[in-house]
Short mmCIF file of C-alpha atoms and ligand atoms in Angstrom, two decimals:
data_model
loop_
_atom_site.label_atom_id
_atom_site.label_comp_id
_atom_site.label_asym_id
_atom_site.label_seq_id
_atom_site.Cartn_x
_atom_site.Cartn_y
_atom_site.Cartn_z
CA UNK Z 1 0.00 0.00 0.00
CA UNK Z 2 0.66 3.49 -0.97
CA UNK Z 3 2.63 5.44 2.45
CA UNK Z 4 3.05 8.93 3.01
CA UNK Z 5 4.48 10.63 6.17
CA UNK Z 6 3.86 13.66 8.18
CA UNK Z 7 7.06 14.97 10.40
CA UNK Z 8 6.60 17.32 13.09
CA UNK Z 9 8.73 19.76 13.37
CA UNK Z 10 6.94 22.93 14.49
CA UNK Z 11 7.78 22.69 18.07
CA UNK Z 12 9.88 25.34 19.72
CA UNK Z 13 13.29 23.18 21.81
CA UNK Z 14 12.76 25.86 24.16
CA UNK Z 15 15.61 23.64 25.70
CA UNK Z 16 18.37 23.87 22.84
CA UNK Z 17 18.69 27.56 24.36
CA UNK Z 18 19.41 28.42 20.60
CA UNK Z 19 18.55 30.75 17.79
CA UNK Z 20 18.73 27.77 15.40
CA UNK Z 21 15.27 25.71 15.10
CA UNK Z 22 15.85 21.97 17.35
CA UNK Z 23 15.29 20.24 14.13
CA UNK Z 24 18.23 22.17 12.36
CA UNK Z 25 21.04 21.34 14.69
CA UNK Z 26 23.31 19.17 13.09
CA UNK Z 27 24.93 15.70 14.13
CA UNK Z 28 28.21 14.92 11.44
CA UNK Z 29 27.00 18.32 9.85
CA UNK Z 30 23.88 17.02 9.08
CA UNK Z 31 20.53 18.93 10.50
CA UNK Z 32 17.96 16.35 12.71
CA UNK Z 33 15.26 16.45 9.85
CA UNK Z 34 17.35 15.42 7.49
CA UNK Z 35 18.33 12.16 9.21
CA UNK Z 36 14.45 11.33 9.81
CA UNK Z 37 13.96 12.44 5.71
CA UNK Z 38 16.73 10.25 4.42
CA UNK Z 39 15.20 7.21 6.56
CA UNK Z 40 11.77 7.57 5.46
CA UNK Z 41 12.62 8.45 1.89
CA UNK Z 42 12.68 5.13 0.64
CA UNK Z 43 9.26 4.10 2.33
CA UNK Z 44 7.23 6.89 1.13
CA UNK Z 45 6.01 8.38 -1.65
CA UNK Z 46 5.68 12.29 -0.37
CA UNK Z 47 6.61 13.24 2.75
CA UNK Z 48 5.01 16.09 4.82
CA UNK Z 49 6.94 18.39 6.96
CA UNK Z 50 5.19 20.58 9.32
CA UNK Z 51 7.07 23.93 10.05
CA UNK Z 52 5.85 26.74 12.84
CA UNK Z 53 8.97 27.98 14.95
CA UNK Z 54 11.09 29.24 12.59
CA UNK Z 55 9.49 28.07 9.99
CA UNK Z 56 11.18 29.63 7.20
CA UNK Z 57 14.29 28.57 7.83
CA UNK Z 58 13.30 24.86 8.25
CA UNK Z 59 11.09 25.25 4.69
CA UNK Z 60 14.18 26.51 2.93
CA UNK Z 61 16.33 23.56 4.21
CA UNK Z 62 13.60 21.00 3.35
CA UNK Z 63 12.66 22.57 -0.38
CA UNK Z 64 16.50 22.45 -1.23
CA UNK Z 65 17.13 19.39 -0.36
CA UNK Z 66 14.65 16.88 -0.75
CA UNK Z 67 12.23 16.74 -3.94
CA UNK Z 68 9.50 14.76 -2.38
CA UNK Z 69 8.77 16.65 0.75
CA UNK Z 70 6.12 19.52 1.35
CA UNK Z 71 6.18 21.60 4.37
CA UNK Z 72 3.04 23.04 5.46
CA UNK Z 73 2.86 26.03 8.23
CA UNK Z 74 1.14 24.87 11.58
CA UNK Z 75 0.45 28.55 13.05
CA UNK Z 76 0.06 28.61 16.26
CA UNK Z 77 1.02 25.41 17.79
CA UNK Z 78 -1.57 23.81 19.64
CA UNK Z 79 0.07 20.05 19.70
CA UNK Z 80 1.16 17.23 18.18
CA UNK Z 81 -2.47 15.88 17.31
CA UNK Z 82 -3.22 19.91 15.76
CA UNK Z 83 -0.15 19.61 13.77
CA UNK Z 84 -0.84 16.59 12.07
CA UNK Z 85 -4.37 17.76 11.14
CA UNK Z 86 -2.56 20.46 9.24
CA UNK Z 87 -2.11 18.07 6.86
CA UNK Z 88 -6.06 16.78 6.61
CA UNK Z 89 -6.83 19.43 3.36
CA UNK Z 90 -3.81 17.99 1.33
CA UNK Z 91 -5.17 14.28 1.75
CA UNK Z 92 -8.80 14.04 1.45
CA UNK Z 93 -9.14 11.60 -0.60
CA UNK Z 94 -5.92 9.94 0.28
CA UNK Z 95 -7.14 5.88 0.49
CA UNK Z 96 -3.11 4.81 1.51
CA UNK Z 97 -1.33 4.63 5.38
CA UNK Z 98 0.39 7.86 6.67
CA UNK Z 99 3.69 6.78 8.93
CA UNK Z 100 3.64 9.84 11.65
CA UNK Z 101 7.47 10.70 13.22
CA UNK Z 102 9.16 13.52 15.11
CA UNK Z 103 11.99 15.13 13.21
CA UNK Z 104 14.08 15.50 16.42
CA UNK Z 105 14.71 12.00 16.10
CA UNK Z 106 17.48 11.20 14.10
CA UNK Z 107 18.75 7.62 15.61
CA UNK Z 108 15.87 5.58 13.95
CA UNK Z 109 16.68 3.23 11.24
CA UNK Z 110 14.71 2.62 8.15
CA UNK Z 111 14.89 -1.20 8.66
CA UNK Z 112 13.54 -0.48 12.31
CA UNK Z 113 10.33 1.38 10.31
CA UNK Z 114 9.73 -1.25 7.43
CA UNK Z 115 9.76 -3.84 10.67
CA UNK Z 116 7.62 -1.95 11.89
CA UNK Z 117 5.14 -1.31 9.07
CA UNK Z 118 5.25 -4.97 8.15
CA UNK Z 119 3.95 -5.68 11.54
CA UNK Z 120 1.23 -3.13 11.25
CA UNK Z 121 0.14 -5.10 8.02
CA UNK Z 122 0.57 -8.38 9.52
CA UNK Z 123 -2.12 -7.92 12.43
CA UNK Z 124 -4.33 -6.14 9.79
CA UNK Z 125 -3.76 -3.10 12.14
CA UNK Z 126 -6.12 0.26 11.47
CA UNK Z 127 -3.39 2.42 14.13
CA UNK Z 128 -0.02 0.86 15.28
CA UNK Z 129 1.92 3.12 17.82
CA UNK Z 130 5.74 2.35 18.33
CA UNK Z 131 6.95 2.15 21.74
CA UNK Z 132 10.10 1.22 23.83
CA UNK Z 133 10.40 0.13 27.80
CA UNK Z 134 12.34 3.05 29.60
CA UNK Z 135 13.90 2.15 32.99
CA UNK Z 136 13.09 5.82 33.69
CA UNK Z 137 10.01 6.66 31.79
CA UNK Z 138 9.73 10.45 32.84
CA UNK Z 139 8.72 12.75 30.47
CA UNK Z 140 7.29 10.52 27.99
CA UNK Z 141 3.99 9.19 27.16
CA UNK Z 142 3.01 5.74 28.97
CA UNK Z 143 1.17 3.02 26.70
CA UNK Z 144 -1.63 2.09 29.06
CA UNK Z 145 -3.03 -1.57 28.73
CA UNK Z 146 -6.02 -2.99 29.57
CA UNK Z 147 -6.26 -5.94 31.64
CA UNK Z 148 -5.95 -8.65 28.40
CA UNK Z 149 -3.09 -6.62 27.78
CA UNK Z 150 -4.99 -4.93 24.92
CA UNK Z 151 -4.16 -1.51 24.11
CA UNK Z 152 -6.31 1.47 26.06
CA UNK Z 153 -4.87 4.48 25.50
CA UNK Z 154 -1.56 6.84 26.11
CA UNK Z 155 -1.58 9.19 29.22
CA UNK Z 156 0.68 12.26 29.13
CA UNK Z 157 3.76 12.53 32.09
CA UNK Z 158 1.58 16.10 33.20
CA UNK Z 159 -1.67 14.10 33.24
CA UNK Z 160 -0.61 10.76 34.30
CA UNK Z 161 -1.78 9.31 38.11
CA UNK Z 162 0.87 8.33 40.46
CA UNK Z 163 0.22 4.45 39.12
CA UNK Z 164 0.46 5.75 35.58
CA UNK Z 165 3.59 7.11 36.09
CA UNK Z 166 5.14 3.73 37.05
CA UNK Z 167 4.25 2.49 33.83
CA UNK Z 168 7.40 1.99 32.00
CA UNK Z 169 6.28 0.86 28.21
CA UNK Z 170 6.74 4.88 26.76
CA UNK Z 171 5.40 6.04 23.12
CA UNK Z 172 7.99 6.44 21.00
CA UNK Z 173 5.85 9.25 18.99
CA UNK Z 174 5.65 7.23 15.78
CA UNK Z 175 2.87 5.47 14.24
CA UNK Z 176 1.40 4.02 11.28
CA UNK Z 177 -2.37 4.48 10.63
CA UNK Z 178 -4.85 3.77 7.54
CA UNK Z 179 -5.66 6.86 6.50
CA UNK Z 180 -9.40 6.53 5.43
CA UNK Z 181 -9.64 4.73 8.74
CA UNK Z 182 -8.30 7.36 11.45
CA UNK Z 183 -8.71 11.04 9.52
CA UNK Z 184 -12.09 11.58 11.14
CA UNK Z 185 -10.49 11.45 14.75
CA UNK Z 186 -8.69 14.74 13.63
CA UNK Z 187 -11.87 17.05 13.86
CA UNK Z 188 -12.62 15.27 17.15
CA UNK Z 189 -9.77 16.06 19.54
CA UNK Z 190 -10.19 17.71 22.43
CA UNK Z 191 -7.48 20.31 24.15
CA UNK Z 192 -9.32 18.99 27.57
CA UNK Z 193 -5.99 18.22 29.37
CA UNK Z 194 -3.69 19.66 31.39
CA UNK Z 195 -1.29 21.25 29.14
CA UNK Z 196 -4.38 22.55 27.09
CA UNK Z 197 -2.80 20.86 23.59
CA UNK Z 198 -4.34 18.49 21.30
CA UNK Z 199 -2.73 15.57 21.96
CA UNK Z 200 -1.68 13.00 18.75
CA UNK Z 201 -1.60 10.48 21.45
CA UNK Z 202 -5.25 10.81 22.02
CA UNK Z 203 -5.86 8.83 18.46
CA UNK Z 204 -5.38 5.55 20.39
CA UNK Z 205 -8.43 6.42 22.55
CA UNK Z 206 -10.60 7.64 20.27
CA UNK Z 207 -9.90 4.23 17.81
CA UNK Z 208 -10.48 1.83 20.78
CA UNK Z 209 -14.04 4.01 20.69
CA UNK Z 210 -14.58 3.55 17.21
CA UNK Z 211 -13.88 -0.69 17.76
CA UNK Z 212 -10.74 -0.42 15.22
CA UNK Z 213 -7.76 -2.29 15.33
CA UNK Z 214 -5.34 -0.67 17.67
CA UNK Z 215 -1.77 -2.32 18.31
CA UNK Z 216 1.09 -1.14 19.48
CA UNK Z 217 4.58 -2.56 18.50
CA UNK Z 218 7.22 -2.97 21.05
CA UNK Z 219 10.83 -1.76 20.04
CA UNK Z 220 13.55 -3.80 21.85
CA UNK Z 221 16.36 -1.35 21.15
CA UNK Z 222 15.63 1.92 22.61
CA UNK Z 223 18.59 4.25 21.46
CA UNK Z 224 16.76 4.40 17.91
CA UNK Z 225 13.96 6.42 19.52
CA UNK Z 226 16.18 9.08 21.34
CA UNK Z 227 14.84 12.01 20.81
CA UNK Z 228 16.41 15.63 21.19
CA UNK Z 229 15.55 18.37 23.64
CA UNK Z 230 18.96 19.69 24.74
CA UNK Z 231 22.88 19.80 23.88
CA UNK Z 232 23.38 17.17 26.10
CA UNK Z 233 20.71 15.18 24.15
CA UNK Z 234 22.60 15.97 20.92
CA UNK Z 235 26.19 15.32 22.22
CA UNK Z 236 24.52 11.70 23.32
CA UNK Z 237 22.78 11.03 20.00
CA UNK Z 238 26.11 11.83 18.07
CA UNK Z 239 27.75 9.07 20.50
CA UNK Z 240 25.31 6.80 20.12
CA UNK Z 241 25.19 7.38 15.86
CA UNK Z 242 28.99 7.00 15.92
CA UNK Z 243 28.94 3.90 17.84
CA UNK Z 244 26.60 2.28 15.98
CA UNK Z 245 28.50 3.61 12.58
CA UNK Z 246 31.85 1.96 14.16
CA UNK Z 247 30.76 -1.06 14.88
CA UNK Z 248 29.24 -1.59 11.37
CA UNK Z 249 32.63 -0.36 9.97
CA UNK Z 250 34.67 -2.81 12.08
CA UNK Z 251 32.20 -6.03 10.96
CA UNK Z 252 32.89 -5.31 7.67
CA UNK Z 253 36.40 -5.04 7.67
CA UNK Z 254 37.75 -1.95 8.32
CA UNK Z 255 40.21 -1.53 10.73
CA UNK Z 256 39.39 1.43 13.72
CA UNK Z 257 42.66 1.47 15.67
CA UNK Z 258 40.51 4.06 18.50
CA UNK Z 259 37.02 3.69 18.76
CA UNK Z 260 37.13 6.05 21.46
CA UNK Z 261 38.64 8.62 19.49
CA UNK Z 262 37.29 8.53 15.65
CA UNK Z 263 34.23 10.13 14.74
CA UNK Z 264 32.84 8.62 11.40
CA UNK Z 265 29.58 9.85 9.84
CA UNK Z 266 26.74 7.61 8.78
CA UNK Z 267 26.63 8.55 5.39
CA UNK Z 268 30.59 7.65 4.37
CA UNK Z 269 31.52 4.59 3.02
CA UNK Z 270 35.03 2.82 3.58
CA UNK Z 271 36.04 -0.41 1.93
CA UNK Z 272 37.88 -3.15 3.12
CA UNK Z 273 41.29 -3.27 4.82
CA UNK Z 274 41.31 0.50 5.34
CA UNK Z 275 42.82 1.70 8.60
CA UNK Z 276 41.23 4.48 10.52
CA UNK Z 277 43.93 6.08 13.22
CA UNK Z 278 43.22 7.59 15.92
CA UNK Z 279 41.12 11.61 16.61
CA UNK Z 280 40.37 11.28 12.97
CA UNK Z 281 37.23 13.00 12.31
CA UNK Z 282 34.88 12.47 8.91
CA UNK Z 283 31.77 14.33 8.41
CA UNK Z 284 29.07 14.82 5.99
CA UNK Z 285 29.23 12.52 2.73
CA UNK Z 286 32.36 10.62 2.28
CA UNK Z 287 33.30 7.13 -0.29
CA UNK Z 288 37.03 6.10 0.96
CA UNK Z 289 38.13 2.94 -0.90
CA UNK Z 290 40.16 -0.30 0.09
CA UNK Z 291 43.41 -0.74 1.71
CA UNK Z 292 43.67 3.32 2.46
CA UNK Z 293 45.21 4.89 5.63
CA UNK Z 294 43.11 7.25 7.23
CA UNK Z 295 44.98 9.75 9.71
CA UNK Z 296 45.92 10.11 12.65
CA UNK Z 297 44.24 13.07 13.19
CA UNK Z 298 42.84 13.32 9.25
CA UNK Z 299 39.86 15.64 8.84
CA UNK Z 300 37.48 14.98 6.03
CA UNK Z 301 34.93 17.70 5.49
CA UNK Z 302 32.16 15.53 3.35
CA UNK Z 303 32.04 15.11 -0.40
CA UNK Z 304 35.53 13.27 -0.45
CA UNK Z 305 35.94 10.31 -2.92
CA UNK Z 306 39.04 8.63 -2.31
CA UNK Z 307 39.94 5.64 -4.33
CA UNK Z 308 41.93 2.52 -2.49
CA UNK Z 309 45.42 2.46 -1.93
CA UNK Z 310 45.42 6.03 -0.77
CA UNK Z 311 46.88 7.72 2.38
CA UNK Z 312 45.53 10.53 4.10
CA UNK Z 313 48.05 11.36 7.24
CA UNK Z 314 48.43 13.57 10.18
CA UNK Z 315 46.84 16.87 10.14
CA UNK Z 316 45.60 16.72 6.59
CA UNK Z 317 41.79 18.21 5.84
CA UNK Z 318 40.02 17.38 3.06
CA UNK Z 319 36.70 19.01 1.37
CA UNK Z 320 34.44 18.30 -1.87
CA UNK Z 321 38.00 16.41 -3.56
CA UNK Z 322 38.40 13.74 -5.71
CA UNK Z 323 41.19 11.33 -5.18
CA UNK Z 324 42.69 8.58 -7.37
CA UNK Z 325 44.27 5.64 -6.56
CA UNK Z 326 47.80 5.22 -4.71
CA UNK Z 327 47.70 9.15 -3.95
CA UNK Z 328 49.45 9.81 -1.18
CA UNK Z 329 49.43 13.29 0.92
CA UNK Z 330 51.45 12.20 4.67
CA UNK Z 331 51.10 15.75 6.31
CA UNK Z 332 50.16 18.85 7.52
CA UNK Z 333 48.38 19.65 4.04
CA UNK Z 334 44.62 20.92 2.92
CA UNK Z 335 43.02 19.33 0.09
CA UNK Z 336 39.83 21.30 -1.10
CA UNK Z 337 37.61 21.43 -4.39
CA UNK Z 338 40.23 19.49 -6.08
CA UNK Z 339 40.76 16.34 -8.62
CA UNK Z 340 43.78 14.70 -7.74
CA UNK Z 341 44.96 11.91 -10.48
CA UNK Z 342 46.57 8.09 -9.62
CA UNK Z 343 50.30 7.73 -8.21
CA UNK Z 344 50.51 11.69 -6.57
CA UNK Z 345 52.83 12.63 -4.04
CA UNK Z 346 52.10 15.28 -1.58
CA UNK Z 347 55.12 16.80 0.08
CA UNK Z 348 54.55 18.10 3.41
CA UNK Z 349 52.35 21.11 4.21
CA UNK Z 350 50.93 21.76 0.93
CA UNK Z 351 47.69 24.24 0.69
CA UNK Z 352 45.21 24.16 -2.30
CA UNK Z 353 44.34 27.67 -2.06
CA UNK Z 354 40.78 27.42 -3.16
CA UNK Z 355 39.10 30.36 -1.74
CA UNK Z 356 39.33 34.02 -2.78
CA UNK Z 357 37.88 35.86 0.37
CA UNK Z 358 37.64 39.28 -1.60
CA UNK Z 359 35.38 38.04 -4.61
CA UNK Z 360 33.99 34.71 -2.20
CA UNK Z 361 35.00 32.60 -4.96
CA UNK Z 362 35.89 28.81 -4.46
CA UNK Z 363 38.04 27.14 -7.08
CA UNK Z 364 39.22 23.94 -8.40
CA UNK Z 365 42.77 22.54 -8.65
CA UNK Z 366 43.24 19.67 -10.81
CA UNK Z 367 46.48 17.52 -10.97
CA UNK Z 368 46.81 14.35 -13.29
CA UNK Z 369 48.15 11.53 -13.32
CA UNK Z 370 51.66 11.10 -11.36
CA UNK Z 371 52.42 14.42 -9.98
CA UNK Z 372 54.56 15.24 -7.74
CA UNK Z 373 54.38 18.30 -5.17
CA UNK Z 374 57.30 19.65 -3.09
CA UNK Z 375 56.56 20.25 0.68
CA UNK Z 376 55.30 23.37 1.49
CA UNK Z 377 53.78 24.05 -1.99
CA UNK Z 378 50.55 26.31 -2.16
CA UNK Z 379 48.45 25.82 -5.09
CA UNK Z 380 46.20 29.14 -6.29
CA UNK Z 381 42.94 27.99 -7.74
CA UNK Z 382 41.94 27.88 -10.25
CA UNK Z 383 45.05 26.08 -11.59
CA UNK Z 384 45.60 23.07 -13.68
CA UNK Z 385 48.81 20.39 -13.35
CA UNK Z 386 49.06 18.27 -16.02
CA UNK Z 387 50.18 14.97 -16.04
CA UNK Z 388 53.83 14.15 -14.62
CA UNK Z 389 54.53 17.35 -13.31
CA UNK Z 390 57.09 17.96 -10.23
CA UNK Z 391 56.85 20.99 -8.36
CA UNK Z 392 59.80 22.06 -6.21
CA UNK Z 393 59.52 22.51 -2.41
CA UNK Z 394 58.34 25.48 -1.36
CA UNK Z 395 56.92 27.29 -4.38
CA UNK Z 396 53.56 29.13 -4.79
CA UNK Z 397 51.85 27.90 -8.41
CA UNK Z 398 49.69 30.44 -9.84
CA UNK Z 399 49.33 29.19 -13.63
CA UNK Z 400 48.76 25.91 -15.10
CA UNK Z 401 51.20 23.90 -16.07
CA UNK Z 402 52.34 21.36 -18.88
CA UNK Z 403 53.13 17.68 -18.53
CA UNK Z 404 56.51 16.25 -17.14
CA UNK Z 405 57.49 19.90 -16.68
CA UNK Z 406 59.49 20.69 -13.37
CA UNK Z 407 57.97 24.11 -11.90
CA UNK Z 408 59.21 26.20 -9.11
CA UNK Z 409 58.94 29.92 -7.99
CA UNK Z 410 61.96 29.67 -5.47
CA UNK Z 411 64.38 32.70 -4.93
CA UNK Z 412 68.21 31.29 -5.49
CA UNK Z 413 70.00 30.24 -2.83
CA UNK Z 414 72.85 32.55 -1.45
CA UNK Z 415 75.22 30.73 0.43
CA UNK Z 416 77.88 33.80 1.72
CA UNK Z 417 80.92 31.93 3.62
CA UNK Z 418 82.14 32.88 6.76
CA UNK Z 419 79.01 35.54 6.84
CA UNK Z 420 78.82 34.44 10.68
CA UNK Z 421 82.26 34.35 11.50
CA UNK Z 422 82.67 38.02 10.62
CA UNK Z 423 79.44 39.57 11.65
CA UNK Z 424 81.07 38.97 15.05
C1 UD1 F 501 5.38 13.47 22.51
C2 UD1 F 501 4.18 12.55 22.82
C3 UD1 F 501 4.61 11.58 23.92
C4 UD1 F 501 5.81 10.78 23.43
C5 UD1 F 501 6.94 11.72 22.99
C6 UD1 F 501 8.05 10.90 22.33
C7 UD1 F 501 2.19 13.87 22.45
C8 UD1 F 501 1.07 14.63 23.09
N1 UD1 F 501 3.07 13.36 23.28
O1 UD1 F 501 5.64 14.21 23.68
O2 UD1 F 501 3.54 10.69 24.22
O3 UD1 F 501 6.27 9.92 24.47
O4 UD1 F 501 6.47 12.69 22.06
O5 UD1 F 501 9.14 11.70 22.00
O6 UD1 F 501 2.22 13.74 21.24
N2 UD1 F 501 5.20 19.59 17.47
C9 UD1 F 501 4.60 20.27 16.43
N3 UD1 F 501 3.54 21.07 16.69
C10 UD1 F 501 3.04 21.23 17.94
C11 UD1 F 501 3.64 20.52 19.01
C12 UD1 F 501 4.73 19.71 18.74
O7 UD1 F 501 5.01 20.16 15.28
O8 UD1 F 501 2.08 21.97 18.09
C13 UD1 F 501 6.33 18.71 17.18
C14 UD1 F 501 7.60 19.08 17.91
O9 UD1 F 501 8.39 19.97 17.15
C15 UD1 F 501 8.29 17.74 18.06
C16 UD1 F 501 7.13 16.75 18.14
O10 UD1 F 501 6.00 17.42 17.61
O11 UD1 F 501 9.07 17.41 16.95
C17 UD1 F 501 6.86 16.28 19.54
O12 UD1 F 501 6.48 17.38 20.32
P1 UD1 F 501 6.98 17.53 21.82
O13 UD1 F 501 6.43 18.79 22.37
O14 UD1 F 501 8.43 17.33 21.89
O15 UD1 F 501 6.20 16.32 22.48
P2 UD1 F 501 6.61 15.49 23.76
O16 UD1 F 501 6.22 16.27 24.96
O17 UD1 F 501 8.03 15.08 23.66
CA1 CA F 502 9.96 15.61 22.45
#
């Protein structure tokens, strides 16, 4: 069956203490929403965000980057169960299942949600609600069952009784619902609570009342439903991402000398045999091939594709590069908007000067096949070496330059004897 979703993300993080929307803050330089997009995108067929706080800002990161998502404006914000009838107008007619998430939780996998989904199918569910056993439950939403263990309802932390509140099954605030099936509980919500909201959560309720099929589905890992209200709650979710990123790395192969100390995106790949040394630190979207030597203390700013056989060493930072095969650059260098060829050798602190700060514009060096750079070389983009060339140590490159040519801007060296001796 056809599935849509609808992400909330009007809410305020009051917590964050921040001028930058929750759902914006970034883990690997990637904002929260555009985890949960990436994990539903190849589940649904549209995607619905729902902006208030903010709003514009989240809109403009959502229209640029993903083609199948729509946000719509929830203005005020009355709750969770208010936002999501935001969307009621834009699916009338709509006969498929809506999957409802949070977009300030990034950790959930999209094998987690097709589990998930298939077991809504399997018990021929109208409304399946995800949730997770908490050894401390506070703050969330407790499933409430009845005494056949049936599903009853959710209760809110502010409105829950003191038994309530020792319930420890939690709502994970995502759910899966036949569209046709649940709509009409949208124009029947009540704000009659004590936080005065219309409450998502009160869907459950209102389907036991209509005698539809109500399930919820217990998840057994927990960490995927972490969701983010503070820094602290972000510096945790990027621990728990990284861990679960390393761990997948090391089964397949790769070799992560520190765990403790190397940081590693979800969206870079790394192939076989590669060693990772220690405080390296890759963000964004990264392809490193086989048998490649990764730091220590290597910085890889997203958009790298390095080919195998490569070796990226101490204190080298590299951005939006290509890099062929058997390239080697050992130290101390920075690597950005470039195409580096098979069988290079960079020397020592070598800069790619790809930025001009006075006209803001970012430029590409290219080097074929088998160059070879001199330590403490800096390249001015835009600036072409063809293949074979050698550039001597310490020159600054400012022009292209031809094939198996040796090139090097280096005053003469003055050797005057006994200068010392008789400056005494
Ligand atoms: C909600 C659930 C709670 C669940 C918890 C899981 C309700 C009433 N409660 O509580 O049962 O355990 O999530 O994390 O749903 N939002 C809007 N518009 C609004 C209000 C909220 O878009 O008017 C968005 C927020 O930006 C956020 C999400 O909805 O992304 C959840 O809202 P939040 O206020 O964080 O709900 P919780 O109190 O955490
Ligand atoms: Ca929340």
């Amino acid at each position: 069956m056809e599935i849509k979703s609808i992400i909330l993300a009007a809410g305020k993080g009051t917590r964050m203490k921040s001028d930058t929307p929750k759902v914006l803050h970034k883990i690997f330089e990637k904002p929260l929403l555009g985890y949960v997009l990436d994990n539903v995108g190849n589940i649904t067929t549209e995607d619905f965000v729902i902006v208030g706080h903010h709003a514009e800002e989240v809109s403009d990161f959502v229209n640029k980057n993903y083609k199948n998502a729509k946000t719509v404006l929830q203005s005020p914000q009355l709750g969770t169960g208010h936002a999501v009838s935001m969307v009621c107008p834009s699916l009338e007619s709509y006969k498929g299942q809506v999957l409802i998430l949070c977009g300030d939780t990034p950790l959930i996998r999209e094998e987690t949600l097709k589990a998930f989904i298939e077991y809504h199918n399997s018990k021929e569910s109208d409304l399946t609600v995800m949730s997770t056993i908490f050894e401390n439950p506070t703050n969330y939403g407790r499933i409430i069952r009845d005494n056949d263990d049936s599903l009853k309802c959710i209760v809110e932390e502010k409105d829950a009784t003191q038994e309530q509140k020792a319930v420890k099954e939690v709502n994970a605030g995502i759910y899966i619902l036949n569209w046709d099936k649940i709509r009409p509980a949208f124009s029947q919500l009540t704000s009659n609570n004590a936080q005065g909201e219309y409450y998502l959560t009160d869907i459950i309720a209102w389907g036991k009342k209509e005698n539809l099929n109500v399930n919820a589905y217990i998840l057994e890992n927990s960490d995927e439903i972490y969701g983010i209200n503070s820094r602290k709650n972000l510096a945790e979710a990027t621990r728990i991402m990284n861990e679960r990123k390393l761990s997948n790395l090391m089964d397949n192969g790769i070799t992560i000398v520190d765990p403790t100390s190397t940081w590693i995106s979800e969206d870079t790949e790394i192939g076989a045999d590669t060693i990772i040394y220690p405080s390296t630190y890759i963000e964004g979207k990264n392809k490193i091939g086989k048998n490649c030597k990764i730091g220590p203390c290597a910085h890889l700013r997203g958009n790298v594709e390095i080919s195998d056989n490569c070796k990226i060493g101490n204190f080298v930072e590299v951005k939006n590069s290509k890099i062929d095969h058997n390239t080697n650059a050992g130290h101390l260098s920075y690597i950005g908007d470039s195409e580096l060829g098979a069988n290079i050798n960079i020397g020592a602190g070598t800069i790619t000067a790809n930025y001009n700060p006075i006209t803001k514009v970012k430029s590409k060096t290219v080097m074929k096949d088998n160059v070879k750079i001199g330590s403490n070389t800096v390249l001015v983009a835009p600036v072409t070496l063809e293949e074979g060339v050698n550039v001597g140590a310490g020159s600054v490159i400012t022009k292209d330059i031809q094939s198996w040519a040796l090139a090097l801007t280096r005053a003469p060296l003055r050797v005057l004897a006994d200068w010392v001796k008789n400056s005494k």
